Amino acid sequence: MSAQLHLGPDKISAVDCGYIFEDLVKRFSESFGEEAGAHFTSRDIIYLMTDLLLCDAKLDDGNVTVYDMTMGTSQMLSCMEERIHELNSDVEVTCFGQEFNPSTFAIAKADMMIRGGDPNNMRFGDTLSDDQFPGFTFRYCISNPPFGIDWKREKKAVEDEAAKGELGRFAPGLPKISDGQQLFVLNGLSKLAPGGKMAIIQNGSPLFAGDAGSGPSNIRQYILENDWLDAIVQLSTDQFMNTGISTYIWVLCKDKPAYRCGKVQLIDASHCYEQRRKAIGTKRNDISDHCRELIVQAYGEYRNNAVYGDKSGVYCESKIFGSEEFGYNKIVVERPQRDENGEIVMKRGKPVADTALRDTENVPLVQDIDAYFAREVLPYAPDAWIDKSKTKVGYEIPMTRYFYEYQPPEPVDDIVERIQKLEREIADSLNTLFHKEG
């Protein structure tokens, strides 16, 4: 056999085998029109998620349950089992997963049989509309659900589930029909045992989409006011094989350690990657062992305004906020109608609101509404008032704003000098091109 055809473990690592395998699955799925965000979490991201989940974990002898609600080929489950056994080889790990793609479900079930687990724990069906684990709870949940994909086909089942209130999985609210990823977060939370912990991948939408009082905002409010959001890690772009957008790992915990209670850690790891020599689809960046160690160190040390790594190169940054800092009161500011003489129009002793002048203000929850109104509105509109019957609470997590660093613009003289240099170069090129010898 030619040496070039040899694919033994001395030539191809387990991680590279994983990439080869997932690239084949990716190509197969693309031929059937699979949508972006539906599959293919590479090993480097999975290992980061497992290490975040298991950071400071106390794994005593016994049984540890792990659940993936969108398991694909079950690689997250197998990596989680591997990592747990590296920490304690005597711990029994029982994996559970659900998948609605028949092909990847078959692979997951076969893989579980090969690994000696219970293949009956790998179950087929749509997680949102056909939950295969009612009444189950798990110690760990790890998942990369589809994002940017609508939930129209599950609409009736999801709405019926939401109508159950606290007895169902979707009581806090429903996201917009065009993107169902927050439904998977709620499903995962409903499956976490007391003290359970979840790592789930999301795009940027669940951070801020939806105004105060909307389904997405209400879901964030539910998570934050129950103090279940532990940390969010922003990854770089170009981390996935079939989408180049920015993604985030949400770490949620049903029972935070005392020193993390009432707080949320945000980690900007968008600069913590190494570029691949050759891209796999749109995956151009890897989370190397060094990068993963930096991110997990930042998570484990839990320091505010701390930088890990070299800020001129590969690094991540940690910041810590009180949960209430993400909340705000959206107030409606009214101003009165005035007649032709400029007099305020009254009705039943009260000024009539001019809807054309109506405005809104988002007042941080940590600030007093009346004090904010007196400071920020009345000096500019002395006749304004708040319609307090319309005040709504909203929550958003603007990570980009929290980690923004002002970059001063290039000095004007430098810009002018650069433009003049370019003009001279163009003029010289044109003279050379059109020069004719006498």
Short mmCIF file of C-alpha atoms in Angstrom, two decimals:
data_model
loop_
_atom_site.label_atom_id
_atom_site.label_comp_id
_atom_site.label_asym_id
_atom_site.label_seq_id
_atom_site.Cartn_x
_atom_site.Cartn_y
_atom_site.Cartn_z
CA MET A 1 0.00 0.00 0.00
CA SER A 2 1.26 3.47 -0.86
CA ALA A 3 2.51 5.49 2.11
CA GLN A 4 0.32 8.35 0.89
CA LEU A 5 -2.78 6.20 1.48
CA HIS A 6 -1.84 5.30 5.05
CA LEU A 7 -4.35 6.85 7.48
CA GLY A 8 -3.19 5.27 10.74
CA PRO A 9 -3.29 7.03 14.12
CA ASP A 10 0.37 7.96 13.73
CA LYS A 11 -0.63 10.12 10.73
CA ILE A 12 -4.22 11.18 11.42
CA SER A 13 -5.18 12.31 14.92
CA ALA A 14 -8.54 11.53 16.51
CA VAL A 15 -9.50 15.20 16.18
CA ASP A 16 -8.64 15.17 12.45
CA CYS A 17 -10.66 11.97 12.04
CA GLY A 18 -13.54 13.81 13.61
CA TYR A 19 -13.19 16.66 11.13
CA ILE A 20 -13.09 14.19 8.22
CA PHE A 21 -16.16 12.39 9.53
CA GLU A 22 -18.14 15.59 10.11
CA ASP A 23 -17.16 16.95 6.70
CA LEU A 24 -18.61 13.81 5.12
CA VAL A 25 -21.79 14.20 7.15
CA LYS A 26 -21.88 17.88 6.18
CA ARG A 27 -21.61 17.07 2.47
CA PHE A 28 -24.30 14.39 2.78
CA SER A 29 -26.67 16.70 4.64
CA GLU A 30 -26.09 19.59 2.22
CA SER A 31 -27.24 17.35 -0.61
CA PHE A 32 -30.58 17.16 1.19
CA GLY A 33 -30.82 20.92 1.74
CA GLU A 34 -29.91 21.12 5.43
CA GLU A 35 -29.95 24.69 6.73
CA ALA A 36 -27.07 26.61 8.29
CA GLY A 37 -26.85 26.30 12.02
CA ALA A 38 -28.36 22.83 12.10
CA HIS A 39 -25.27 20.61 12.47
CA PHE A 40 -21.51 20.23 12.70
CA THR A 41 -19.98 21.38 15.95
CA SER A 42 -16.26 20.73 15.67
CA ARG A 43 -14.27 19.03 18.43
CA ASP A 44 -12.41 22.15 19.52
CA ILE A 45 -15.69 23.89 20.39
CA ILE A 46 -17.12 20.78 22.03
CA TYR A 47 -14.05 20.36 24.24
CA LEU A 48 -14.34 24.00 25.31
CA MET A 49 -17.97 23.41 26.25
CA THR A 50 -17.14 20.24 28.21
CA ASP A 51 -14.35 21.99 30.09
CA LEU A 52 -16.61 24.91 31.00
CA LEU A 53 -19.22 22.47 32.29
CA LEU A 54 -16.70 20.42 34.28
CA CYS A 55 -14.64 23.29 35.65
CA ASP A 56 -14.40 22.66 39.44
CA ALA A 57 -16.88 19.76 39.11
CA LYS A 58 -17.04 17.31 42.02
CA LEU A 59 -17.33 13.96 40.28
CA ASP A 60 -17.71 11.40 43.04
CA ASP A 61 -18.25 7.74 42.32
CA GLY A 62 -21.78 7.22 41.08
CA ASN A 63 -23.81 7.96 37.97
CA VAL A 64 -23.58 11.19 35.96
CA THR A 65 -26.33 11.87 33.42
CA VAL A 66 -25.69 13.90 30.26
CA TYR A 67 -28.33 15.09 27.79
CA ASP A 68 -28.11 16.57 24.29
CA MET A 69 -31.48 17.73 22.96
CA THR A 70 -30.19 18.13 19.38
CA MET A 71 -27.55 15.43 19.38
CA GLY A 72 -26.83 15.04 15.66
CA THR A 73 -24.39 12.14 15.53
CA SER A 74 -23.93 12.29 19.35
CA GLN A 75 -20.37 13.62 19.27
CA MET A 76 -21.04 16.08 22.11
CA LEU A 77 -22.21 13.22 24.31
CA SER A 78 -19.18 11.07 23.52
CA CYS A 79 -16.78 13.99 24.17
CA MET A 80 -18.52 14.74 27.46
CA GLU A 81 -18.23 11.10 28.52
CA GLU A 82 -14.55 11.12 27.56
CA ARG A 83 -13.82 14.25 29.58
CA ILE A 84 -15.66 12.98 32.67
CA HIS A 85 -13.72 9.72 32.61
CA GLU A 86 -10.46 11.65 32.30
CA LEU A 87 -11.36 13.30 35.63
CA ASN A 88 -12.65 10.13 37.30
CA SER A 89 -12.51 6.80 35.50
CA ASP A 90 -14.74 5.17 38.11
CA VAL A 91 -17.74 7.41 37.44
CA GLU A 92 -20.56 5.86 35.45
CA VAL A 93 -21.79 8.16 32.68
CA THR A 94 -25.24 7.67 31.17
CA CYS A 95 -25.95 9.61 27.99
CA PHE A 96 -29.33 10.63 26.63
CA GLY A 97 -30.05 12.34 23.33
CA GLN A 98 -32.76 13.28 20.87
CA GLU A 99 -32.49 13.89 17.14
CA PHE A 100 -35.02 14.37 14.35
CA ASN A 101 -32.76 13.79 11.31
CA PRO A 102 -33.10 10.06 10.51
CA SER A 103 -29.57 9.68 9.13
CA THR A 104 -27.71 11.33 11.98
CA PHE A 105 -30.02 9.65 14.50
CA ALA A 106 -29.05 6.25 13.07
CA ILE A 107 -25.36 7.12 13.40
CA ALA A 108 -25.87 8.25 17.00
CA LYS A 109 -27.72 5.07 17.93
CA ALA A 110 -25.06 2.89 16.32
CA ASP A 111 -22.29 4.86 18.01
CA MET A 112 -23.92 4.37 21.40
CA MET A 113 -24.11 0.61 20.81
CA ILE A 114 -20.45 0.51 19.82
CA ARG A 115 -19.47 2.44 22.97
CA GLY A 116 -21.36 0.01 25.15
CA GLY A 117 -24.11 2.40 26.21
CA ASP A 118 -27.86 1.97 26.09
CA PRO A 119 -29.03 2.69 22.52
CA ASN A 120 -32.59 3.14 23.83
CA ASN A 121 -31.42 6.41 25.38
CA MET A 122 -30.90 7.75 21.84
CA ARG A 123 -34.40 8.73 20.78
CA PHE A 124 -35.93 9.96 17.55
CA GLY A 125 -38.25 12.94 17.25
CA ASP A 126 -38.52 16.72 17.12
CA THR A 127 -37.47 18.04 20.54
CA LEU A 128 -39.80 21.04 20.40
CA SER A 129 -42.96 19.23 19.36
CA ASP A 130 -42.29 15.64 20.41
CA ASP A 131 -40.30 15.62 23.66
CA GLN A 132 -38.95 12.10 24.22
CA PHE A 133 -37.89 12.73 27.81
CA PRO A 134 -40.93 14.07 29.71
CA GLY A 135 -40.28 14.09 33.44
CA PHE A 136 -36.54 13.40 33.02
CA THR A 137 -33.88 15.61 34.58
CA PHE A 138 -30.14 15.48 33.96
CA ARG A 139 -26.99 16.69 35.67
CA TYR A 140 -25.49 18.10 32.49
CA CYS A 141 -26.95 19.39 29.24
CA ILE A 142 -24.71 20.14 26.26
CA SER A 143 -26.16 21.17 22.93
CA ASN A 144 -25.84 23.16 19.71
CA PRO A 145 -29.44 23.68 18.59
CA PRO A 146 -30.31 25.17 15.19
CA PHE A 147 -30.31 28.94 15.08
CA GLY A 148 -31.90 31.24 12.56
CA ILE A 149 -34.41 28.51 11.69
CA ASP A 150 -38.16 29.01 12.11
CA TRP A 151 -40.45 26.85 14.24
CA LYS A 152 -43.49 27.02 11.97
CA ARG A 153 -43.90 23.25 11.73
CA GLU A 154 -43.88 22.97 15.55
CA LYS A 155 -46.09 26.04 16.11
CA LYS A 156 -49.26 24.29 17.34
CA ALA A 157 -47.41 21.87 19.61
CA VAL A 158 -45.24 24.64 21.05
CA GLU A 159 -48.22 26.92 21.71
CA ASP A 160 -50.09 24.03 23.36
CA GLU A 161 -47.06 23.41 25.56
CA ALA A 162 -46.81 27.10 26.46
CA ALA A 163 -50.50 27.09 27.42
CA LYS A 164 -49.69 24.61 30.20
CA GLY A 165 -47.91 27.42 32.05
CA GLU A 166 -45.46 26.27 34.70
CA LEU A 167 -46.41 22.65 33.96
CA GLY A 168 -44.94 23.01 30.47
CA ARG A 169 -41.52 23.87 29.08
CA PHE A 170 -42.28 27.24 27.48
CA ALA A 171 -44.17 29.19 30.16
CA PRO A 172 -42.02 32.40 30.17
CA GLY A 173 -42.82 33.32 26.57
CA LEU A 174 -42.24 32.42 22.95
CA PRO A 175 -39.59 33.85 20.61
CA LYS A 176 -40.42 35.18 17.17
CA ILE A 177 -41.56 32.48 14.77
CA SER A 178 -38.52 32.97 12.53
CA ASP A 179 -36.00 31.78 15.14
CA GLY A 180 -36.64 29.00 17.65
CA GLN A 181 -33.29 28.75 19.42
CA GLN A 182 -34.57 30.23 22.70
CA LEU A 183 -37.13 27.41 22.85
CA PHE A 184 -34.24 24.97 23.13
CA VAL A 185 -32.80 26.99 26.02
CA LEU A 186 -36.13 26.72 27.84
CA ASN A 187 -36.32 23.01 27.07
CA GLY A 188 -32.82 22.49 28.46
CA LEU A 189 -33.62 24.42 31.63
CA SER A 190 -36.71 22.28 32.17
CA LYS A 191 -34.48 19.18 32.01
CA LEU A 192 -31.79 20.33 34.45
CA ALA A 193 -31.74 18.58 37.80
CA PRO A 194 -31.18 20.67 40.97
CA GLY A 195 -27.56 21.71 40.69
CA GLY A 196 -27.57 20.85 36.99
CA LYS A 197 -25.53 22.78 34.46
CA MET A 198 -25.95 23.47 30.74
CA ALA A 199 -23.71 24.72 27.95
CA ILE A 200 -25.60 25.69 24.81
CA ILE A 201 -24.53 27.49 21.64
CA GLN A 202 -26.53 30.50 20.40
CA ASN A 203 -26.06 33.21 17.83
CA GLY A 204 -26.30 36.90 18.75
CA SER A 205 -30.10 37.19 18.52
CA PRO A 206 -30.99 35.84 22.01
CA LEU A 207 -28.77 38.51 23.58
CA PHE A 208 -30.88 41.45 22.52
CA ALA A 209 -33.67 40.60 20.04
CA GLY A 210 -37.15 41.71 21.09
CA ASP A 211 -38.39 44.83 22.84
CA ALA A 212 -39.52 45.05 26.46
CA GLY A 213 -42.54 42.81 27.00
CA SER A 214 -41.81 40.65 23.95
CA GLY A 215 -41.28 36.88 24.10
CA PRO A 216 -37.49 37.01 23.65
CA SER A 217 -37.12 39.70 26.34
CA ASN A 218 -39.43 37.80 28.70
CA ILE A 219 -37.32 34.66 28.26
CA ARG A 220 -34.17 36.60 29.19
CA GLN A 221 -36.04 38.07 32.17
CA TYR A 222 -37.09 34.59 33.30
CA ILE A 223 -33.53 33.29 33.12
CA LEU A 224 -31.89 36.28 34.77
CA GLU A 225 -34.43 36.83 37.54
CA ASN A 226 -34.16 33.14 38.47
CA ASP A 227 -30.35 33.64 38.54
CA TRP A 228 -29.68 30.74 36.20
CA LEU A 229 -27.38 32.52 33.74
CA ASP A 230 -23.81 31.90 34.88
CA ALA A 231 -21.66 33.03 31.94
CA ILE A 232 -21.64 33.83 28.23
CA VAL A 233 -18.55 33.25 26.10
CA GLN A 234 -18.33 35.06 22.78
CA LEU A 235 -16.42 33.04 20.17
CA SER A 236 -14.74 34.42 17.07
CA THR A 237 -16.37 34.38 13.67
CA ASP A 238 -15.66 31.52 11.22
CA GLN A 239 -15.78 28.79 13.88
CA PHE A 240 -18.35 26.56 12.18
CA MET A 241 -18.28 24.58 8.96
CA ASN A 242 -21.48 26.01 7.54
CA THR A 243 -21.78 29.53 8.95
CA GLY A 244 -19.26 32.29 9.60
CA ILE A 245 -21.30 34.40 12.02
CA SER A 246 -20.37 35.18 15.62
CA THR A 247 -21.58 32.59 18.12
CA TYR A 248 -21.86 32.42 21.89
CA ILE A 249 -21.71 29.68 24.51
CA TRP A 250 -24.29 30.25 27.25
CA VAL A 251 -23.48 28.53 30.54
CA LEU A 252 -26.56 28.11 32.73
CA CYS A 253 -26.67 26.63 36.21
CA LYS A 254 -29.61 25.68 38.44
CA ASP A 255 -27.58 26.18 41.62
CA LYS A 256 -24.68 28.64 41.32
CA PRO A 257 -21.89 28.71 43.89
CA ALA A 258 -22.47 31.47 46.45
CA TYR A 259 -19.74 33.73 45.03
CA ARG A 260 -21.43 33.69 41.59
CA CYS A 261 -25.00 34.27 42.81
CA GLY A 262 -26.73 37.36 41.44
CA LYS A 263 -23.97 37.90 38.89
CA VAL A 264 -23.22 37.07 35.26
CA GLN A 265 -19.74 36.65 33.80
CA LEU A 266 -19.18 37.77 30.22
CA ILE A 267 -16.08 36.51 28.43
CA ASP A 268 -15.03 38.03 25.12
CA ALA A 269 -13.05 35.26 23.41
CA SER A 270 -13.50 36.68 19.92
CA HIS A 271 -9.70 37.16 19.73
CA CYS A 272 -8.91 33.76 21.23
CA TYR A 273 -8.37 31.50 18.23
CA GLU A 274 -5.75 30.22 15.83
CA GLN A 275 -6.28 30.40 12.10
CA ARG A 276 -6.45 27.08 10.29
CA ARG A 277 -3.95 26.30 7.60
CA LYS A 278 -6.83 25.22 5.38
CA ALA A 279 -10.48 26.05 5.92
CA ILE A 280 -13.16 23.38 6.26
CA GLY A 281 -16.17 24.99 4.64
CA THR A 282 -16.47 28.32 6.45
CA LYS A 283 -14.48 27.11 9.46
CA ARG A 284 -11.28 29.11 9.26
CA ASN A 285 -10.53 29.43 12.98
CA ASP A 286 -9.79 26.84 15.67
CA ILE A 287 -9.88 27.03 19.44
CA SER A 288 -6.47 25.51 20.12
CA ASP A 289 -5.50 23.86 23.42
CA HIS A 290 -3.82 27.13 24.45
CA CYS A 291 -6.94 29.15 23.60
CA ARG A 292 -9.19 26.74 25.47
CA GLU A 293 -6.95 26.92 28.54
CA LEU A 294 -7.12 30.73 28.52
CA ILE A 295 -10.92 30.75 28.29
CA VAL A 296 -11.41 28.09 30.97
CA GLN A 297 -8.92 29.90 33.21
CA ALA A 298 -10.89 33.13 32.78
CA TYR A 299 -14.11 31.31 33.64
CA GLY A 300 -12.62 29.50 36.63
CA GLU A 301 -10.83 32.48 38.18
CA TYR A 302 -13.95 34.65 37.88
CA ARG A 303 -12.21 38.03 37.84
CA ASN A 304 -13.67 41.33 36.67
CA ASN A 305 -11.85 43.39 34.00
CA ALA A 306 -9.19 40.70 33.63
CA VAL A 307 -7.31 39.90 30.43
CA TYR A 308 -5.86 36.45 29.75
CA GLY A 309 -3.21 36.08 27.09
CA ASP A 310 -1.45 38.67 24.95
CA LYS A 311 -3.73 41.57 24.02
CA SER A 312 -1.66 42.18 20.89
CA GLY A 313 -2.41 38.64 19.76
CA VAL A 314 -4.42 35.76 21.24
CA TYR A 315 -6.39 36.69 24.34
CA CYS A 316 -9.77 36.75 26.07
CA GLU A 317 -11.27 39.22 28.51
CA SER A 318 -13.55 38.67 31.51
CA LYS A 319 -16.10 41.09 32.97
CA ILE A 320 -18.65 40.51 35.73
CA PHE A 321 -22.01 42.24 36.09
CA GLY A 322 -24.91 42.13 38.50
CA SER A 323 -27.89 40.40 36.88
CA GLU A 324 -30.08 43.47 37.35
CA GLU A 325 -27.71 45.54 35.19
CA PHE A 326 -29.18 43.89 32.09
CA GLY A 327 -32.71 45.02 32.93
CA TYR A 328 -34.53 48.24 32.16
CA ASN A 329 -37.94 49.86 32.50
CA LYS A 330 -39.30 51.04 29.18
CA ILE A 331 -41.35 54.13 29.98
CA VAL A 332 -43.77 55.97 27.69
CA VAL A 333 -43.30 59.74 27.73
CA GLU A 334 -46.34 61.80 26.76
CA ARG A 335 -46.67 65.46 25.83
CA PRO A 336 -49.90 67.45 25.59
CA GLN A 337 -51.95 68.50 22.60
CA ARG A 338 -52.21 72.25 22.11
CA ASP A 339 -54.92 74.23 20.37
CA GLU A 340 -54.45 77.00 17.82
CA ASN A 341 -53.65 79.47 20.59
CA GLY A 342 -51.00 77.23 22.06
CA GLU A 343 -53.11 76.32 25.07
CA ILE A 344 -52.99 72.78 26.42
CA VAL A 345 -56.07 70.74 25.48
CA MET A 346 -57.72 69.34 28.60
CA LYS A 347 -60.25 66.56 29.09
CA ARG A 348 -61.80 65.79 32.47
CA GLY A 349 -59.18 67.94 34.11
CA LYS A 350 -56.24 66.16 32.52
CA PRO A 351 -54.09 67.11 29.50
CA VAL A 352 -54.80 65.18 26.31
CA ALA A 353 -51.72 63.34 25.00
CA ASP A 354 -50.46 64.20 21.54
CA THR A 355 -49.61 60.82 19.99
CA ALA A 356 -47.35 62.51 17.43
CA LEU A 357 -45.10 63.66 20.27
CA ARG A 358 -45.13 60.36 22.18
CA ASP A 359 -41.67 58.97 22.94
CA THR A 360 -40.09 56.19 24.98
CA GLU A 361 -37.08 55.94 27.27
CA ASN A 362 -35.26 52.88 28.58
CA VAL A 363 -34.44 53.46 32.22
CA PRO A 364 -31.95 51.01 33.80
CA LEU A 365 -33.51 48.93 36.57
CA VAL A 366 -30.77 50.12 38.91
CA GLN A 367 -31.98 53.72 38.51
CA ASP A 368 -35.06 55.41 39.98
CA ILE A 369 -37.57 56.18 37.21
CA ASP A 370 -38.71 59.54 38.59
CA ALA A 371 -35.17 60.73 39.22
CA TYR A 372 -34.16 59.68 35.68
CA PHE A 373 -37.19 61.47 34.23
CA ALA A 374 -36.43 64.68 36.14
CA ARG A 375 -32.80 64.59 35.04
CA GLU A 376 -33.03 63.39 31.43
CA VAL A 377 -36.45 64.51 30.15
CA LEU A 378 -38.01 67.44 32.03
CA PRO A 379 -35.17 69.93 31.33
CA TYR A 380 -35.93 69.52 27.60
CA ALA A 381 -39.71 68.97 27.77
CA PRO A 382 -41.14 70.62 30.93
CA ASP A 383 -44.73 69.71 29.97
CA ALA A 384 -44.00 65.97 29.62
CA TRP A 385 -45.25 63.20 31.90
CA ILE A 386 -44.93 59.42 32.21
CA ASP A 387 -47.88 57.17 31.39
CA LYS A 388 -47.04 54.65 34.10
CA SER A 389 -49.75 52.23 32.95
CA LYS A 390 -47.61 51.50 29.89
CA THR A 391 -44.27 50.85 31.65
CA LYS A 392 -42.74 47.48 30.73
CA VAL A 393 -39.69 45.62 32.01
CA GLY A 394 -37.15 44.45 29.45
CA TYR A 395 -33.80 42.66 29.49
CA GLU A 396 -30.93 42.66 27.00
CA ILE A 397 -27.24 41.70 27.11
CA PRO A 398 -25.31 44.06 24.81
CA MET A 399 -21.94 42.27 24.85
CA THR A 400 -20.48 44.33 22.02
CA ARG A 401 -21.07 47.53 23.98
CA TYR A 402 -19.55 46.15 27.17
CA PHE A 403 -16.30 45.17 25.42
CA TYR A 404 -16.10 48.08 22.99
CA GLU A 405 -12.78 49.91 23.01
CA TYR A 406 -12.54 53.30 21.40
CA GLN A 407 -10.03 53.45 18.58
CA PRO A 408 -9.01 57.05 17.76
CA PRO A 409 -9.29 57.88 14.05
CA GLU A 410 -6.21 58.33 11.95
CA PRO A 411 -4.89 61.91 12.14
CA VAL A 412 -6.05 64.09 9.23
CA ASP A 413 -2.48 65.03 8.25
CA ASP A 414 -1.58 61.33 7.94
CA ILE A 415 -4.62 60.70 5.75
CA VAL A 416 -3.76 63.65 3.51
CA GLU A 417 -0.15 62.49 3.20
CA ARG A 418 -1.31 58.98 2.30
CA ILE A 419 -3.72 60.27 -0.34
CA GLN A 420 -1.06 62.54 -1.87
CA LYS A 421 1.35 59.62 -2.02
CA LEU A 422 -1.25 57.51 -3.82
CA GLU A 423 -1.93 60.37 -6.26
CA ARG A 424 1.78 60.66 -7.04
CA GLU A 425 2.06 56.91 -7.61
CA ILE A 426 -0.97 56.94 -9.93
CA ALA A 427 0.41 59.93 -11.85
CA ASP A 428 3.79 58.20 -12.27
CA SER A 429 2.08 55.03 -13.49
CA LEU A 430 0.00 56.96 -16.01
CA ASN A 431 3.09 58.81 -17.27
CA THR A 432 4.89 55.51 -17.74
CA LEU A 433 1.89 53.93 -19.46
CA PHE A 434 1.27 56.76 -21.95
CA HIS A 435 4.85 57.98 -22.44
CA LYS A 436 5.91 58.00 -26.08
CA GLU A 437 9.48 58.24 -27.17
CA GLY A 438 10.29 61.26 -29.41
#
